């Protein structure tokens, strides 16, 4: 890439060229380790099974500001549908195309260049700066950030503030910052019937008919109304499967997957209890397995939120809006430690899509916002 582009754009380009589809880091963290080492960071690898994790820190005293992110990306999808090769970043009319440009290698590059400029100006800054980078955010998320947090907690290494670089913006950089996320509760439900011939339904028990009544009722429950920080809890069926493939056979069971995205107005245990009570009410024979992906968290107004608001206003001239909408992020593993957690990154319009992209000017704006936050929180 030409040196005429900014340091942030050049580093994003270098990261995109590493085809780090989950859980393969593909050397991204080696590049970050080298870059951070040049400005005084000590790096530690915390790898678990096939997942690569990096914990890099500069300084040993509190307060600790950590930048959190992931080097893994989702699969490209059909490559022939991309206008340009997904792992050969291409800039057209000021827009960089490539897998991971927005989610979230651009943010990671902006983290690094912001720190480089900040440390050049404040080599003896107060407190500490750290990076928590994983290659397991887009995958199962069981050997990444959650495992690193377990290690840090065991040795009493606490973050005061954590800035997650997830793409939070919608129309312009910094218009939305996530100061919390809804909880996510998943279930795998099997409703059992009795297989038989369609001509003799009285000798069988159709689990689809049985399931539909209960699922229809679940789909129409108003779980809560949300609150000033969170939208209302939602219930969504994500998979429904039954049958032998034959038109003349009543199936013996139906498998259903569903998800709750829930507010702080209800707990995951309360949601489970309501579902179980409804299944029992319909006299169903069933098996159900629950998986809690993350509990809801909220970072109230405080130093990190104020620093972000001030930085965005100072760099863009525009105010920002706090939001808890959207999916889950690794912030759900960090918030329970007591850290203030905030998500701030580029536009999310193209994430996970064919021709994912980011405006290169936005990367520089984002890097400037991160630097301004460092100035407010850690400058002497």
Coordinates of C-alpha atoms in Angstrom, one line a residue:
X1 CA 0.0 0.0 0.0
X2 CA 1.2 3.5 -0.8
X3 CA 2.7 5.5 2.0
X4 CA 0.3 8.3 1.0
X5 CA -2.3 6.6 3.1
X6 CA -2.5 7.2 6.9
X7 CA -0.8 4.9 9.4
X8 CA -4.3 3.7 10.5
X9 CA -5.3 2.8 6.9
X10 CA -1.9 1.1 6.3
X11 CA -2.2 -1.1 9.4
X12 CA -5.8 -2.0 8.6
X13 CA -4.6 -3.1 5.1
X14 CA -1.9 -5.3 6.7
X15 CA -4.4 -6.9 9.1
X16 CA -7.0 -7.5 6.3
X17 CA -4.4 -9.4 4.2
X18 CA -4.2 -12.0 6.9
X19 CA -7.2 -14.3 6.2
X20 CA -8.1 -14.9 9.9
X21 CA -11.4 -16.7 9.6
X22 CA -12.5 -17.9 13.1
X23 CA -10.6 -19.2 15.0
X24 CA -7.4 -18.7 13.0
X25 CA -5.5 -15.5 13.9
X26 CA -3.3 -16.0 10.9
X27 CA -0.5 -13.9 12.3
X28 CA -2.5 -10.8 13.1
X29 CA -1.5 -10.8 16.8
X30 CA 2.2 -11.3 15.9
X31 CA 1.9 -8.0 13.9
X32 CA 0.2 -6.3 16.9
X33 CA 2.8 -7.6 19.3
X34 CA 5.6 -6.2 17.2
X35 CA 3.9 -2.8 16.8
X36 CA 3.0 -2.5 20.5
X37 CA 6.4 -3.7 21.7
X38 CA 7.9 -0.7 19.9
X39 CA 6.0 1.7 22.2
X40 CA 6.7 -0.1 25.5
X41 CA 4.0 -2.8 25.8
X42 CA 4.8 -6.2 27.3
X43 CA 2.8 -8.9 25.5
X44 CA 1.6 -12.2 26.9
X45 CA -0.1 -15.0 24.9
X46 CA -3.0 -16.8 26.6
X47 CA -3.9 -19.5 24.0
X48 CA -6.6 -22.1 24.7
X49 CA -7.0 -25.0 22.3
X50 CA -7.2 -23.5 18.8
X51 CA -7.8 -19.9 19.9
X52 CA -5.1 -17.3 20.0
X53 CA -5.4 -14.5 22.6
X54 CA -3.1 -11.5 23.3
X55 CA -2.9 -9.6 26.6
X56 CA -0.5 -6.6 26.1
X57 CA 0.1 -4.0 28.8
X58 CA 2.1 -0.8 29.3
X59 CA 2.4 0.2 32.9
X60 CA 1.6 -1.5 36.2
X61 CA -0.3 1.1 38.1
X62 CA -4.1 1.9 38.1
X63 CA -6.2 3.2 36.6
X64 CA -6.1 0.7 33.7
X65 CA -7.7 1.4 30.3
X66 CA -8.0 -1.6 28.1
X67 CA -8.8 -1.8 24.4
X68 CA -10.6 -5.0 23.6
X69 CA -11.2 -6.5 20.2
X70 CA -10.9 -9.6 17.9
X71 CA -8.8 -10.5 15.0
X72 CA -11.0 -13.2 13.7
X73 CA -13.6 -12.6 11.0
X74 CA -16.6 -14.4 9.7
X75 CA -16.3 -16.5 6.5
X76 CA -16.4 -14.6 3.2
X77 CA -19.4 -16.3 1.7
X78 CA -19.3 -16.8 -2.1
X79 CA -16.1 -15.1 -3.2
X80 CA -17.4 -14.7 -6.8
X81 CA -20.0 -12.4 -5.4
X82 CA -17.4 -10.0 -4.1
X83 CA -16.5 -7.1 -6.3
X84 CA -12.9 -7.3 -5.1
X85 CA -11.0 -10.2 -3.4
X86 CA -12.0 -10.2 0.3
X87 CA -8.5 -10.6 1.7
X88 CA -6.9 -8.2 -0.8
X89 CA -8.1 -4.8 0.6
X90 CA -9.0 -2.4 -2.2
X91 CA -9.7 1.3 -1.9
X92 CA -12.2 2.7 -4.3
X93 CA -13.3 6.4 -4.0
X94 CA -12.1 6.6 -0.4
X95 CA -13.7 3.3 0.7
X96 CA -11.7 0.2 1.7
X97 CA -13.3 -3.1 0.8
X98 CA -12.4 -6.4 2.5
X99 CA -13.5 -8.9 5.1
X100 CA -12.9 -7.4 8.6
X101 CA -12.6 -3.8 7.5
X102 CA -15.5 -2.8 9.7
X103 CA -15.7 -5.8 12.1
X104 CA -13.2 -5.1 13.5
X105 CA -9.7 -4.8 12.1
X106 CA -10.2 -1.1 11.4
X107 CA -10.9 -0.5 15.0
X108 CA -7.9 -2.4 16.1
X109 CA -5.7 -0.4 13.8
X110 CA -7.2 2.8 15.1
X111 CA -6.5 1.6 18.7
X112 CA -2.8 1.1 17.9
X113 CA -2.2 4.4 16.0
X114 CA -4.1 6.3 18.7
X115 CA -1.8 4.8 21.4
X116 CA 1.3 5.5 19.3
X117 CA 0.5 9.2 19.0
X118 CA -0.6 9.5 22.7
X119 CA 2.5 7.8 24.1
X120 CA 4.8 9.9 21.9
X121 CA 3.2 13.0 23.5
X122 CA 2.8 11.4 27.0
X123 CA 5.6 8.8 27.5
X124 CA 5.0 9.1 31.3
X125 CA 1.2 9.0 31.3
X126 CA -0.6 8.0 34.4
X127 CA -2.0 4.5 35.0
X128 CA -1.7 1.7 32.4
X129 CA -3.0 0.8 29.0
X130 CA -3.7 -2.7 27.9
X131 CA -5.0 -4.7 24.9
X132 CA -7.2 -7.8 25.1
X133 CA -7.3 -9.3 21.6
X134 CA -8.9 -12.7 20.8
X135 CA -9.4 -14.8 17.7
X136 CA -12.7 -16.3 19.1
X137 CA -15.3 -13.6 19.1
X138 CA -17.0 -14.6 15.9
X139 CA -17.0 -18.3 16.9
X140 CA -18.2 -20.1 20.0
X141 CA -16.6 -17.5 22.3
X142 CA -15.5 -20.2 24.8
X143 CA -11.7 -20.0 24.5
X144 CA -11.3 -16.3 23.9
X145 CA -12.0 -13.3 26.0
X146 CA -13.9 -15.3 28.7
X147 CA -10.8 -17.4 29.4
X148 CA -8.5 -14.4 29.5
X149 CA -10.8 -12.7 32.0
X150 CA -10.6 -15.8 34.1
X151 CA -6.8 -15.6 34.2
X152 CA -6.8 -11.9 34.9
X153 CA -9.4 -12.3 37.7
X154 CA -7.4 -15.1 39.3
X155 CA -4.4 -12.8 39.6
X156 CA -6.4 -9.8 40.6
X157 CA -5.5 -7.8 37.5
X158 CA -8.5 -5.4 37.2
X159 CA -9.5 -3.1 34.3
X160 CA -11.1 0.2 35.3
X161 CA -12.2 1.1 31.8
X162 CA -12.6 -1.1 28.7
X163 CA -13.2 0.2 25.2
X164 CA -14.5 -2.4 22.8
X165 CA -14.0 -1.6 19.1
X166 CA -17.2 -3.2 17.8
X167 CA -18.8 -1.3 14.9
X168 CA -21.4 0.8 16.9
X169 CA -21.9 3.7 14.5
X170 CA -24.8 4.0 12.1
X171 CA -24.8 7.1 9.9
X172 CA -21.5 8.8 11.0
X173 CA -18.6 7.7 13.2
X174 CA -19.5 8.2 16.9
X175 CA -23.2 8.9 16.4
X176 CA -24.0 5.8 18.5
X177 CA -22.0 4.3 21.4
X178 CA -23.1 1.1 23.2
X179 CA -23.0 1.5 26.9
X180 CA -24.6 -1.9 27.5
X181 CA -26.1 -5.0 25.9
X182 CA -29.2 -7.1 26.3
X183 CA -28.9 -10.6 27.7
X184 CA -29.0 -13.6 25.4
X185 CA -30.6 -16.9 26.4
X186 CA -30.8 -19.8 23.9
X187 CA -32.8 -23.0 24.0
X188 CA -32.9 -26.3 22.1
X189 CA -36.4 -27.8 22.6
X190 CA -37.5 -31.3 21.5
X191 CA -41.2 -32.0 21.6
X192 CA -42.0 -35.7 21.4
X193 CA -45.0 -37.3 19.7
X194 CA -45.6 -40.7 18.2
X195 CA -44.7 -41.6 14.6
X196 CA -47.4 -43.1 12.5
X197 CA -49.2 -43.3 9.1
X198 CA -51.0 -40.1 8.0
X199 CA -54.1 -42.3 7.1
X200 CA -54.4 -43.4 10.7
X201 CA -53.8 -40.3 12.8
X202 CA -55.7 -41.7 15.8
X203 CA -52.8 -44.2 16.1
X204 CA -50.2 -41.5 16.2
X205 CA -49.5 -38.3 18.0
X206 CA -48.4 -35.4 15.8
X207 CA -45.7 -33.4 17.6
X208 CA -45.9 -30.5 15.0
X209 CA -49.5 -29.9 15.9
X210 CA -48.7 -30.1 19.6
X211 CA -45.7 -27.8 19.3
X212 CA -47.5 -25.1 17.2
X213 CA -50.0 -24.3 19.9
X214 CA -47.4 -23.8 22.5
X215 CA -45.0 -21.9 20.2
X216 CA -47.8 -19.6 19.0
X217 CA -48.6 -18.7 22.6
X218 CA -44.9 -18.1 23.4
X219 CA -44.6 -15.9 20.3
X220 CA -47.4 -13.6 21.5
X221 CA -46.3 -13.0 25.1
X222 CA -45.3 -9.5 26.0
X223 CA -42.3 -10.3 28.2
X224 CA -41.8 -6.8 29.4
X225 CA -41.8 -3.2 28.2
X226 CA -38.1 -2.6 28.5
X227 CA -37.0 0.5 30.4
X228 CA -35.1 3.8 29.9
X229 CA -31.9 1.9 29.1
X230 CA -33.1 -1.3 27.3
X231 CA -35.7 -2.1 24.6
X232 CA -38.3 -4.7 25.5
X233 CA -37.4 -8.4 25.7
X234 CA -37.9 -10.4 22.5
X235 CA -38.5 -14.0 21.7
X236 CA -37.5 -15.5 18.3
X237 CA -37.7 -19.0 16.9
X238 CA -34.6 -19.5 14.9
X239 CA -35.0 -23.1 13.7
X240 CA -37.8 -25.6 13.4
X241 CA -37.2 -29.1 12.1
X242 CA -39.3 -32.2 11.9
X243 CA -40.3 -35.0 9.6
X244 CA -38.8 -38.0 7.8
X245 CA -38.9 -36.5 4.3
X246 CA -42.0 -38.6 3.4
X247 CA -45.5 -37.1 2.9
X248 CA -47.3 -40.0 4.4
X249 CA -45.5 -40.3 7.7
X250 CA -46.5 -38.4 10.9
X251 CA -43.1 -37.6 12.6
X252 CA -42.1 -38.7 16.0
X253 CA -40.6 -35.5 17.3
X254 CA -40.0 -31.8 16.4
X255 CA -36.8 -29.9 17.2
X256 CA -37.0 -26.2 17.9
X257 CA -34.3 -23.6 18.5
X258 CA -35.2 -20.2 20.0
X259 CA -33.6 -17.2 21.5
X260 CA -34.4 -14.5 24.0
X261 CA -32.8 -11.1 23.9
X262 CA -33.8 -9.8 27.3
X263 CA -33.7 -6.5 29.3
X264 CA -32.9 -6.0 32.9
X265 CA -36.7 -6.1 33.6
X266 CA -36.5 -9.9 33.7
X267 CA -33.9 -12.6 34.6
X268 CA -32.9 -15.6 32.6
X269 CA -34.3 -17.8 35.4
X270 CA -37.7 -16.1 35.1
X271 CA -37.7 -16.6 31.4
X272 CA -37.0 -20.3 31.8
X273 CA -39.7 -20.7 34.4
X274 CA -42.3 -19.1 32.1
X275 CA -41.4 -21.3 29.2
X276 CA -41.5 -24.5 31.3
X277 CA -44.8 -23.5 32.8
X278 CA -46.3 -23.0 29.4
X279 CA -45.0 -26.4 28.1
X280 CA -46.4 -28.1 31.1
X281 CA -49.8 -26.3 30.6
X282 CA -50.0 -27.8 27.1
X283 CA -49.2 -31.3 28.5
X284 CA -46.2 -31.8 26.2
X285 CA -43.6 -34.5 26.5
X286 CA -40.4 -32.6 25.9
X287 CA -36.6 -32.1 26.5
X288 CA -35.1 -28.7 26.7
X289 CA -31.4 -27.6 27.0
X290 CA -30.6 -24.0 27.8
X291 CA -27.5 -22.0 27.0
X292 CA -26.9 -18.5 28.5
X293 CA -24.7 -16.5 26.0
X294 CA -24.5 -13.5 28.3
X295 CA -26.4 -11.5 30.9
X296 CA -27.4 -7.9 30.3
X297 CA -25.0 -5.2 31.4
X298 CA -25.1 -1.4 31.6
X299 CA -22.3 1.1 32.1
X300 CA -23.9 4.1 33.7
X301 CA -22.7 7.7 33.2
X302 CA -19.1 7.9 34.5
X303 CA -15.5 8.7 33.4
X304 CA -15.5 6.4 30.4
X305 CA -18.9 7.6 29.0
X306 CA -17.9 11.2 29.6
X307 CA -14.6 10.7 27.9
X308 CA -16.2 9.2 24.9
X309 CA -18.9 11.9 24.7
X310 CA -16.3 14.7 25.0
X311 CA -13.9 13.1 22.5
X312 CA -16.7 12.5 19.8
X313 CA -18.0 16.1 20.2
X314 CA -14.4 17.5 20.1
X315 CA -13.4 15.6 17.0
X316 CA -16.6 15.4 15.0
X317 CA -18.5 18.5 16.3
X318 CA -21.5 16.2 16.9
X319 CA -23.1 14.8 20.0
X320 CA -23.5 11.0 20.5
X321 CA -26.3 8.8 21.6
X322 CA -26.1 6.0 24.2
X323 CA -27.7 2.7 23.2
X324 CA -28.0 -0.9 24.3
X325 CA -29.5 -2.3 21.1
X326 CA -27.9 -4.9 18.8
X327 CA -26.4 -8.3 19.4
X328 CA -23.9 -9.5 22.0
X329 CA -20.2 -8.7 22.2
X330 CA -17.3 -9.7 24.3
X331 CA -18.1 -6.8 26.6
X332 CA -20.5 -9.3 28.3
X333 CA -17.5 -11.1 29.7
X334 CA -15.7 -8.0 30.9
X335 CA -18.5 -6.0 32.5
X336 CA -19.1 -8.5 35.4
X337 CA -15.5 -7.8 36.6
X338 CA -16.7 -4.3 37.6
X339 CA -15.1 -2.5 34.7
X340 CA -16.9 0.3 32.9
X341 CA -17.4 -1.0 29.4
X342 CA -18.2 0.9 26.2
X343 CA -18.4 -0.1 22.6
X344 CA -17.3 2.5 20.0
X345 CA -16.3 1.7 16.4
X346 CA -17.0 2.4 12.7
X347 CA -20.3 2.1 10.8
X348 CA -22.0 -1.2 11.0
X349 CA -24.0 -1.1 7.8
X350 CA -21.8 -3.7 5.9
X351 CA -20.6 -6.0 8.7
X352 CA -20.8 -9.7 7.9
X353 CA -21.9 -8.9 4.3
X354 CA -20.5 -9.4 0.9
X355 CA -18.3 -6.4 0.0
X356 CA -17.8 -5.4 3.7
X357 CA -16.2 -1.9 3.7
X358 CA -15.2 1.1 5.7
X359 CA -14.5 4.7 4.7
X360 CA -10.8 5.3 5.2
X361 CA -11.5 8.8 6.5
X362 CA -13.7 7.3 9.2
X363 CA -10.7 5.2 10.4
X364 CA -8.7 8.3 11.0
X365 CA -11.6 10.0 12.7
X366 CA -12.0 6.9 15.0
X367 CA -8.2 6.9 15.8
X368 CA -8.5 10.6 16.7
X369 CA -11.4 9.9 19.0
X370 CA -9.6 7.1 20.7
X371 CA -6.5 9.4 21.2
X372 CA -8.7 12.1 22.7
X373 CA -10.2 9.6 25.1
X374 CA -6.6 8.6 26.2
X375 CA -5.8 12.2 26.7
X376 CA -8.8 12.8 28.9
X377 CA -8.4 9.7 31.0
X378 CA -4.6 9.2 31.3
X379 CA -2.7 12.3 30.4
X380 CA -0.7 13.7 33.2

